[in-house]
Short mmCIF file of C-alpha atoms in Angstrom, two decimals:
data_model
loop_
_atom_site.label_atom_id
_atom_site.label_comp_id
_atom_site.label_asym_id
_atom_site.label_seq_id
_atom_site.Cartn_x
_atom_site.Cartn_y
_atom_site.Cartn_z
CA UNK A 1 16.88 17.98 -51.05
CA UNK A 2 13.89 17.18 -48.85
CA UNK A 3 16.14 17.48 -45.79
CA UNK A 4 17.31 20.94 -46.83
CA UNK A 5 13.72 22.13 -47.38
CA UNK A 6 12.72 20.72 -43.99
CA UNK A 7 15.61 22.50 -42.25
CA UNK A 8 14.77 25.74 -44.06
CA UNK A 9 11.15 25.46 -42.91
CA UNK A 10 12.27 25.03 -39.31
CA UNK A 11 14.57 28.04 -39.58
CA UNK A 12 11.73 30.15 -41.00
CA UNK A 13 9.45 29.15 -38.14
CA UNK A 14 12.04 30.01 -35.48
CA UNK A 15 12.85 33.29 -37.23
CA UNK A 16 9.17 34.16 -37.39
CA UNK A 17 8.70 33.52 -33.68
CA UNK A 18 11.77 35.56 -32.78
CA UNK A 19 10.52 38.42 -34.95
CA UNK A 20 7.16 38.42 -33.18
CA UNK A 21 8.86 38.44 -29.78
CA UNK A 22 11.17 41.26 -30.78
CA UNK A 23 8.33 43.38 -32.19
CA UNK A 24 6.27 42.79 -29.09
CA UNK A 25 9.13 43.70 -26.77
CA UNK A 26 9.86 46.92 -28.64
CA UNK A 27 6.20 47.93 -28.65
CA UNK A 28 5.71 46.92 -25.05
CA UNK A 29 8.93 48.54 -23.79
CA UNK A 30 8.14 51.84 -25.47
CA UNK A 31 4.89 52.07 -23.55
CA UNK A 32 6.09 51.30 -20.03
CA UNK A 33 8.02 54.52 -19.42
CA UNK A 34 7.06 56.08 -16.11
CA UNK A 35 5.14 52.96 -15.06
CA UNK A 36 5.91 51.49 -11.71
CA UNK A 37 3.75 48.49 -10.89
CA UNK A 38 0.43 48.47 -12.69
CA UNK A 39 0.42 48.00 -16.43
CA UNK A 40 -1.87 50.52 -18.08
CA UNK A 41 -0.92 50.20 -21.74
CA UNK A 42 -3.60 49.18 -24.23
CA UNK A 43 -2.54 46.07 -26.13
CA UNK A 44 -4.79 46.95 -29.08
CA UNK A 45 -2.82 50.09 -29.97
CA UNK A 46 -0.24 49.81 -32.75
CA UNK A 47 -0.40 46.01 -32.68
CA UNK A 48 -1.37 43.96 -35.70
CA UNK A 49 -3.88 41.15 -35.44
CA UNK A 50 -1.09 38.57 -35.57
CA UNK A 51 0.48 40.01 -32.41
CA UNK A 52 -2.72 40.68 -30.45
CA UNK A 53 -2.97 37.20 -28.82
CA UNK A 54 0.70 37.40 -27.78
CA UNK A 55 0.30 40.86 -26.27
CA UNK A 56 -2.80 39.82 -24.37
CA UNK A 57 -0.76 37.25 -22.49
CA UNK A 58 1.64 39.95 -21.24
CA UNK A 59 -0.55 43.00 -20.66
CA UNK A 60 -0.10 42.70 -16.88
CA UNK A 61 3.69 42.66 -17.05
CA UNK A 62 5.84 45.77 -16.98
CA UNK A 63 9.60 46.27 -17.26
CA UNK A 64 11.61 49.15 -15.82
CA UNK A 65 15.26 49.78 -15.11
CA UNK A 66 18.17 52.20 -15.04
CA UNK A 67 21.91 52.44 -15.57
CA UNK A 68 24.46 54.68 -13.79
CA UNK A 69 27.93 54.79 -15.41
CA UNK A 70 30.25 57.24 -13.66
CA UNK A 71 33.77 58.63 -13.33
CA UNK A 72 35.33 59.41 -9.95
CA UNK A 73 38.45 61.14 -8.63
CA UNK A 74 39.64 60.73 -5.02
CA UNK A 75 42.06 62.81 -2.96
CA UNK A 76 44.60 60.01 -2.78
CA UNK A 77 45.25 56.50 -4.03
CA UNK A 78 43.52 53.72 -2.13
CA UNK A 79 40.92 56.04 -0.60
CA UNK A 80 38.50 54.28 1.77
CA UNK A 81 35.08 55.74 1.03
CA UNK A 82 31.33 55.25 1.09
CA UNK A 83 31.00 57.02 -2.28
CA UNK A 84 30.59 53.82 -4.28
CA UNK A 85 33.11 51.68 -2.40
CA UNK A 86 36.84 51.79 -1.69
CA UNK A 87 39.44 52.66 -4.34
CA UNK A 88 42.10 50.10 -5.16
CA UNK A 89 45.56 50.51 -3.60
CA UNK A 90 47.18 52.24 -6.60
CA UNK A 91 44.13 54.08 -7.96
CA UNK A 92 42.81 57.57 -7.27
CA UNK A 93 40.50 57.72 -10.29
CA UNK A 94 38.18 55.21 -11.90
CA UNK A 95 35.37 54.55 -14.32
CA UNK A 96 32.71 52.29 -12.89
CA UNK A 97 29.20 51.04 -13.52
CA UNK A 98 27.70 52.01 -10.20
CA UNK A 99 24.31 50.44 -10.80
CA UNK A 100 22.56 48.73 -13.73
CA UNK A 101 19.22 47.21 -12.87
CA UNK A 102 16.21 45.73 -14.63
CA UNK A 103 12.93 45.07 -12.84
CA UNK A 104 9.95 42.98 -13.85
CA UNK A 105 6.54 43.50 -12.23
CA UNK A 106 3.57 41.22 -12.76
CA UNK A 107 0.17 42.40 -11.52
CA UNK A 108 -2.26 39.53 -11.13
CA UNK A 109 -5.71 40.80 -12.19
CA UNK A 110 -8.27 41.25 -9.45
CA UNK A 111 -12.02 40.93 -9.53
CA UNK A 112 -12.72 44.62 -8.87
CA UNK A 113 -11.74 47.06 -11.59
CA UNK A 114 -8.06 47.63 -12.35
CA UNK A 115 -6.71 46.99 -8.86
CA UNK A 116 -4.55 43.85 -8.78
CA UNK A 117 -5.13 40.90 -6.50
CA UNK A 118 -1.39 40.42 -6.08
CA UNK A 119 1.95 41.73 -7.33
CA UNK A 120 5.13 39.82 -8.11
CA UNK A 121 8.41 41.76 -8.43
CA UNK A 122 11.82 40.56 -9.57
CA UNK A 123 14.82 42.90 -9.90
CA UNK A 124 18.35 41.99 -10.99
CA UNK A 125 21.57 44.02 -11.04
CA UNK A 126 24.56 43.48 -13.33
CA UNK A 127 27.79 45.49 -13.08
CA UNK A 128 31.50 44.88 -13.76
CA UNK A 129 31.77 43.65 -10.16
CA UNK A 130 29.03 41.02 -10.03
CA UNK A 131 25.50 39.98 -10.94
CA UNK A 132 23.03 39.73 -8.08
CA UNK A 133 19.36 39.73 -7.17
CA UNK A 134 18.04 42.93 -5.62
CA UNK A 135 14.34 42.18 -5.09
CA UNK A 136 12.19 39.06 -5.23
CA UNK A 137 8.86 39.35 -3.47
CA UNK A 138 5.12 38.84 -3.71
CA UNK A 139 2.54 41.29 -2.37
CA UNK A 140 -1.03 40.10 -1.82
CA UNK A 141 -3.82 42.65 -1.34
CA UNK A 142 -6.90 42.31 0.82
CA UNK A 143 -9.58 41.54 -1.81
CA UNK A 144 -12.40 43.86 -0.72
CA UNK A 145 -11.04 47.37 -0.18
CA UNK A 146 -7.33 46.66 -0.95
CA UNK A 147 -6.23 48.78 2.01
CA UNK A 148 -4.19 46.01 3.63
CA UNK A 149 -1.46 43.93 2.04
CA UNK A 150 1.00 41.17 2.92
CA UNK A 151 4.51 41.26 1.40
CA UNK A 152 6.92 38.31 1.62
CA UNK A 153 10.34 37.66 0.11
CA UNK A 154 13.42 39.84 -0.38
CA UNK A 155 12.50 43.55 -0.31
CA UNK A 156 13.39 46.92 1.25
CA UNK A 157 13.24 47.29 5.02
CA UNK A 158 10.50 49.73 6.10
CA UNK A 159 12.85 52.03 8.03
CA UNK A 160 13.66 55.65 7.29
CA UNK A 161 13.16 57.92 4.31
CA UNK A 162 16.60 57.84 2.68
CA UNK A 163 16.87 54.05 2.85
CA UNK A 164 13.61 53.63 0.96
CA UNK A 165 14.18 56.35 -1.65
CA UNK A 166 15.18 54.59 -4.88
CA UNK A 167 18.72 55.20 -6.14
CA UNK A 168 17.21 56.15 -9.50
CA UNK A 169 15.30 59.03 -7.88
CA UNK A 170 17.72 60.09 -5.12
CA UNK A 171 19.48 63.33 -6.00
CA UNK A 172 22.89 62.50 -4.47
CA UNK A 173 25.05 59.66 -5.81
CA UNK A 174 24.94 57.62 -2.59
CA UNK A 175 23.06 57.22 0.65
CA UNK A 176 24.69 58.53 3.81
CA UNK A 177 27.39 56.67 5.72
CA UNK A 178 24.98 55.67 8.51
CA UNK A 179 22.47 54.19 6.03
CA UNK A 180 25.16 52.06 4.41
CA UNK A 181 26.58 50.81 7.74
CA UNK A 182 23.35 50.05 9.59
CA UNK A 183 21.20 49.09 6.58
CA UNK A 184 23.62 47.48 4.08
CA UNK A 185 21.89 46.74 0.75
CA UNK A 186 18.67 48.25 2.22
CA UNK A 187 16.91 44.89 1.71
CA UNK A 188 16.24 41.82 3.81
CA UNK A 189 14.32 38.54 3.77
CA UNK A 190 11.08 38.64 5.68
CA UNK A 191 7.37 39.31 5.72
CA UNK A 192 5.52 42.60 6.20
CA UNK A 193 1.93 43.73 6.74
CA UNK A 194 0.97 47.18 5.40
CA UNK A 195 -2.07 49.43 5.59
CA UNK A 196 -2.78 52.31 3.21
CA UNK A 197 -6.15 53.63 2.08
CA UNK A 198 -6.72 53.08 -1.66
CA UNK A 199 -9.92 55.12 -1.99
CA UNK A 200 -9.72 57.53 -4.96
CA UNK A 201 -11.72 60.09 -2.95
CA UNK A 202 -9.48 59.74 0.09
CA UNK A 203 -8.88 62.79 2.26
CA UNK A 204 -5.80 64.95 1.94
CA UNK A 205 -4.25 63.75 5.20
CA UNK A 206 -3.19 60.16 4.62
CA UNK A 207 -0.95 57.74 6.47
CA UNK A 208 0.70 54.43 5.65
CA UNK A 209 1.77 51.90 8.25
CA UNK A 210 4.19 49.00 7.73
CA UNK A 211 5.34 46.38 10.21
CA UNK A 212 7.45 43.36 9.41
CA UNK A 213 9.70 40.60 10.70
CA UNK A 214 13.11 40.11 9.02
CA UNK A 215 16.17 37.85 9.27
CA UNK A 216 18.44 40.79 10.07
CA UNK A 217 21.57 40.23 7.98
CA UNK A 218 19.99 41.43 4.71
CA UNK A 219 21.91 40.71 1.52
CA UNK A 220 25.28 41.03 3.24
CA UNK A 221 25.39 37.29 4.03
CA UNK A 222 24.50 33.98 2.37
CA UNK A 223 21.87 32.85 4.91
CA UNK A 224 20.28 33.51 8.29
CA UNK A 225 22.89 32.65 10.95
CA UNK A 226 20.74 32.69 14.12
CA UNK A 227 17.14 32.46 15.29
CA UNK A 228 16.80 36.10 16.30
CA UNK A 229 14.68 38.31 14.06
CA UNK A 230 14.36 42.08 13.54
CA UNK A 231 10.98 43.70 14.09
CA UNK A 232 10.79 46.84 11.91
CA UNK A 233 7.91 49.28 11.57
CA UNK A 234 7.28 52.67 9.97
CA UNK A 235 4.45 55.18 10.08
CA UNK A 236 4.48 57.44 7.03
CA UNK A 237 2.54 60.69 6.73
CA UNK A 238 1.90 61.30 3.04
CA UNK A 239 2.49 64.79 1.57
CA UNK A 240 0.01 67.40 2.82
CA UNK A 241 -0.50 70.62 0.84
CA UNK A 242 -0.95 73.94 2.62
CA UNK A 243 -0.82 77.59 1.53
CA UNK A 244 -1.13 76.37 -2.11
CA UNK A 245 2.62 76.20 -2.73
CA UNK A 246 3.86 74.16 0.24
CA UNK A 247 3.79 70.43 0.95
CA UNK A 248 5.00 68.64 4.07
CA UNK A 249 5.43 64.97 4.83
CA UNK A 250 7.27 62.81 7.34
CA UNK A 251 7.57 59.55 9.16
CA UNK A 252 8.54 57.65 12.29
CA UNK A 253 10.55 54.41 12.22
CA UNK A 254 11.43 51.73 14.76
CA UNK A 255 13.63 48.61 14.78
CA UNK A 256 14.00 46.06 17.56
CA UNK A 257 16.25 43.06 17.02
CA UNK A 258 19.75 41.75 17.47
CA UNK A 259 22.04 38.81 16.80
CA UNK A 260 23.55 35.90 18.69
CA UNK A 261 26.63 36.27 20.89
CA UNK A 262 29.12 33.48 20.25
CA UNK A 263 31.32 34.21 23.29
CA UNK A 264 30.65 35.16 26.89
CA UNK A 265 32.60 38.41 26.50
CA UNK A 266 30.51 41.52 26.16
CA UNK A 267 31.81 45.09 26.31
CA UNK A 268 29.67 48.14 27.18
CA UNK A 269 30.60 51.74 27.89
CA UNK A 270 31.24 52.80 31.45
CA UNK A 271 33.41 55.12 33.55
CA UNK A 272 36.53 53.95 35.37
CA UNK A 273 39.74 55.55 36.62
CA UNK A 274 38.61 58.96 35.40
CA UNK A 275 37.99 57.88 31.80
CA UNK A 276 35.14 56.71 29.58
CA UNK A 277 35.96 53.20 28.42
CA UNK A 278 34.60 49.82 27.43
CA UNK A 279 34.09 47.60 30.48
CA UNK A 280 33.96 43.83 30.08
CA UNK A 281 31.12 41.60 31.21
CA UNK A 282 32.16 37.91 31.12
CA UNK A 283 29.00 36.34 32.55
CA UNK A 284 28.58 32.85 31.08
CA UNK A 285 24.91 33.64 30.39
CA UNK A 286 26.07 35.98 27.62
CA UNK A 287 27.11 32.97 25.52
CA UNK A 288 24.27 32.28 23.07
CA UNK A 289 22.39 35.33 24.29
CA UNK A 290 21.11 38.22 22.21
CA UNK A 291 23.21 41.27 21.41
CA UNK A 292 20.49 43.97 21.45
CA UNK A 293 19.86 46.19 18.44
CA UNK A 294 17.43 49.12 18.68
CA UNK A 295 16.90 52.00 16.24
CA UNK A 296 14.57 54.98 16.44
CA UNK A 297 14.09 57.31 13.47
CA UNK A 298 12.16 60.46 12.54
CA UNK A 299 12.11 62.32 9.23
CA UNK A 300 10.43 65.32 7.60
CA UNK A 301 10.29 66.74 4.07
CA UNK A 302 9.20 70.30 3.25
CA UNK A 303 8.79 71.46 -0.36
CA UNK A 304 7.90 74.84 -1.90
CA UNK A 305 6.79 75.09 -5.54
CA UNK A 306 7.61 78.26 -7.47
CA UNK A 307 8.22 79.58 -10.98
CA UNK A 308 11.64 77.93 -11.27
CA UNK A 309 10.37 74.57 -10.08
CA UNK A 310 10.81 73.50 -6.47
CA UNK A 311 12.80 74.13 -3.31
CA UNK A 312 12.96 71.19 -0.90
CA UNK A 313 14.45 70.62 2.55
CA UNK A 314 14.71 67.15 4.07
CA UNK A 315 15.80 66.14 7.54
CA UNK A 316 16.16 62.72 9.13
CA UNK A 317 17.53 61.63 12.52
CA UNK A 318 18.37 58.17 13.87
CA UNK A 319 19.48 57.09 17.34
CA UNK A 320 19.70 53.85 19.23
CA UNK A 321 21.85 50.92 20.25
CA UNK A 322 24.04 48.92 17.85
CA UNK A 323 25.96 45.72 18.60
CA UNK A 324 29.26 45.20 16.83
CA UNK A 325 32.81 43.99 17.23
CA UNK A 326 35.92 45.80 18.40
CA UNK A 327 36.63 47.07 14.89
CA UNK A 328 33.28 47.64 13.18
CA UNK A 329 29.62 48.57 13.68
CA UNK A 330 28.46 47.25 10.28
CA UNK A 331 25.53 44.85 10.51
CA UNK A 332 27.14 41.42 10.02
CA UNK A 333 26.39 39.10 7.12
CA UNK A 334 27.93 36.09 8.87
CA UNK A 335 27.96 35.22 12.54
CA UNK A 336 30.55 37.27 14.50
CA UNK A 337 33.02 35.08 16.36
CA UNK A 338 34.73 37.52 18.74
CA UNK A 339 33.63 39.53 21.78
CA UNK A 340 30.53 41.69 21.38
CA UNK A 341 30.69 45.49 21.74
CA UNK A 342 27.47 47.39 22.49
CA UNK A 343 27.47 51.06 21.44
CA UNK A 344 24.94 53.89 21.58
CA UNK A 345 24.86 55.76 18.26
CA UNK A 346 23.17 58.64 16.51
CA UNK A 347 23.26 60.28 13.09
CA UNK A 348 21.31 62.39 10.65
CA UNK A 349 20.87 63.40 6.99
CA UNK A 350 19.95 66.89 5.75
CA UNK A 351 19.24 67.79 2.11
CA UNK A 352 18.76 71.17 0.44
CA UNK A 353 17.49 70.95 -3.16
CA UNK A 354 16.90 73.98 -5.41
CA UNK A 355 15.79 74.26 -9.03
CA UNK A 356 17.58 77.03 -10.91
CA UNK A 357 15.81 78.95 -13.71
CA UNK A 358 13.69 75.89 -14.56
CA UNK A 359 13.09 72.28 -13.52
CA UNK A 360 15.90 70.99 -15.74
CA UNK A 361 18.62 72.45 -13.51
CA UNK A 362 19.02 71.60 -9.84
CA UNK A 363 21.69 72.37 -7.26
CA UNK A 364 22.02 70.53 -3.98
CA UNK A 365 23.78 70.51 -0.64
CA UNK A 366 23.82 67.61 1.77
CA UNK A 367 25.12 67.17 5.30
CA UNK A 368 25.14 63.93 7.24
CA UNK A 369 26.88 62.59 10.30
CA UNK A 370 27.31 59.20 11.92
CA UNK A 371 28.55 58.92 15.49
CA UNK A 372 28.92 55.18 16.25
CA UNK A 373 29.64 55.80 19.94
CA UNK A 374 27.95 58.82 21.51
CA UNK A 375 29.43 58.04 24.94
CA UNK A 376 32.93 59.13 23.91
CA UNK A 377 34.49 61.77 21.66
CA UNK A 378 37.71 63.34 20.42
CA UNK A 379 40.94 62.65 22.29
CA UNK A 380 39.21 60.25 24.66
CA UNK A 381 39.27 57.80 21.75
CA UNK A 382 42.58 56.00 21.66
CA UNK A 383 43.51 56.64 25.27
CA UNK A 384 45.42 53.69 26.72
CA UNK A 385 43.26 51.03 28.37
CA UNK A 386 39.91 52.29 27.00
CA UNK A 387 39.59 49.57 24.29
CA UNK A 388 38.62 52.18 21.66
CA UNK A 389 39.21 51.62 17.93
CA UNK A 390 38.42 53.24 14.59
CA UNK A 391 34.88 51.86 14.98
CA UNK A 392 34.23 54.58 17.59
CA UNK A 393 35.22 57.55 15.40
CA UNK A 394 32.55 60.03 14.31
CA UNK A 395 32.32 61.19 10.67
CA UNK A 396 30.68 64.35 9.30
CA UNK A 397 30.16 64.52 5.54
CA UNK A 398 29.30 67.51 3.35
CA UNK A 399 28.27 67.19 -0.26
CA UNK A 400 27.63 69.73 -3.04
CA UNK A 401 26.42 69.07 -6.54
CA UNK A 402 24.42 70.03 -9.61
CA UNK A 403 22.15 68.01 -11.88
CA UNK A 404 20.85 68.63 -15.39
CA UNK A 405 17.69 66.75 -16.39
CA UNK A 406 17.44 66.37 -20.17
CA UNK A 407 14.03 64.76 -19.66
CA UNK A 408 12.30 62.46 -17.21
CA UNK A 409 14.57 59.57 -18.14
CA UNK A 410 18.04 61.07 -18.70
CA UNK A 411 20.20 63.21 -16.41
CA UNK A 412 23.84 64.06 -15.65
CA UNK A 413 25.18 64.78 -12.17
CA UNK A 414 28.37 66.36 -10.79
CA UNK A 415 28.93 65.96 -7.05
CA UNK A 416 31.76 66.57 -4.57
CA UNK A 417 31.79 64.79 -1.20
CA UNK A 418 33.90 66.05 1.75
CA UNK A 419 34.20 63.54 4.59
CA UNK A 420 35.69 64.69 7.89
CA UNK A 421 36.55 62.35 10.77
CA UNK A 422 36.96 63.59 14.34
CA UNK A 423 40.56 63.86 15.53
CA UNK A 424 41.57 61.35 18.19
CA UNK A 425 44.59 59.75 19.81
CA UNK A 426 44.26 56.70 17.56
CA UNK A 427 47.05 56.09 15.08
CA UNK A 428 45.84 57.25 11.67
CA UNK A 429 43.12 59.44 13.16
CA UNK A 430 45.18 62.20 14.79
CA UNK A 431 44.21 64.43 11.85
CA UNK A 432 41.56 64.49 9.13
CA UNK A 433 42.00 61.70 6.58
CA UNK A 434 42.14 62.76 2.94
CA UNK A 435 39.10 60.93 1.59
CA UNK A 436 37.11 63.48 -0.44
CA UNK A 437 35.65 62.20 -3.73
CA UNK A 438 34.36 63.87 -6.92
CA UNK A 439 31.70 62.01 -8.95
CA UNK A 440 30.42 62.65 -12.48
CA UNK A 441 27.51 60.39 -13.37
CA UNK A 442 25.14 59.79 -16.27
CA UNK A 443 21.83 58.12 -15.52
CA UNK A 444 19.25 56.74 -17.92
CA UNK A 445 16.10 54.96 -16.87
CA UNK A 446 13.08 53.50 -18.61
#
């Protein structure tokens, strides 16, 4: 009898603790909508005295997240696409959980006012395909004016506008083909120094500057595979208002890096026997050397506010030099073992966004291209003896869609993507491949 009473007492204690945790989570979660990093909820509101000590321990922690279930239809079974990944061999339609993420932010209190001394962020993703870590980093602020900060860990590379625009805020279902090939997973391990004025009375014209050193392979591989690092920097011009209704912003980005060559064979574009082709360099000094990687980027965003809401135009252009293999220009996650191919590339993204009638309805059009080898085009690709492959084919992609925002946290999106490859002499690329995709998505965030 005494044993039963003792067990019951233990159960009651555990149940009581779980109840307190659940009540706290519900209260806390309901008040972190629209928060990003700093927790600004008041722990004394709607909390009984018994929960006040518990809440005080967590008033610098905030949770946020979003989920994106979707349905897609492709032009044919087994479509190879950058609209959420390739379709399986016998499938031309699918339900999928494109993204489902939860993020925790902890702001360590500082000595001056509400500005934190440091920030810790942890974000996890769980879908039907896998569970993985998206962000784990710490950001430490300069303690006096907070203008400078040091970030270290796994976080987004400071390159470009589209790469750094969160998937929960981006209007189109996916980033452009070039973003996904050159910046897979958008994140990398490294350290970054940033400068941005934090004065509340700061002037209208403001800039932010980031510069960091990164491993290079991002999340596409299990570990750093060489000693070469990527230097990445970005200068951002924050939105400037003019003529009352217009705002303009932009940025410049730069990347200098590369990865190790594991053979002495290196191919670069040249001209021989009347044709553009890859010419081989088999100098023994290439073995263990650096395959150079250089990107240059510029972007601009122009917005006009009106009675319906907003009209916005975005443009972004990248160009540079990308090492790869004979068959791909994707940044490698593991060390490449074959000959190295050096290509000059360029590409761009253009967005047109328009609210219709009110801010709850928005239509969009997007155009992007990625040319992995600007030194050759069309029927020159695939010509005998030129060493060209599908990795040298240019793609132009158009997208059209509409979004309905029920509120700030819930929206539905319908989008149709039309991808067009250039026609070449390569087998399989003598005509346009049927790889258009329709996407219907629901998104909820908190």
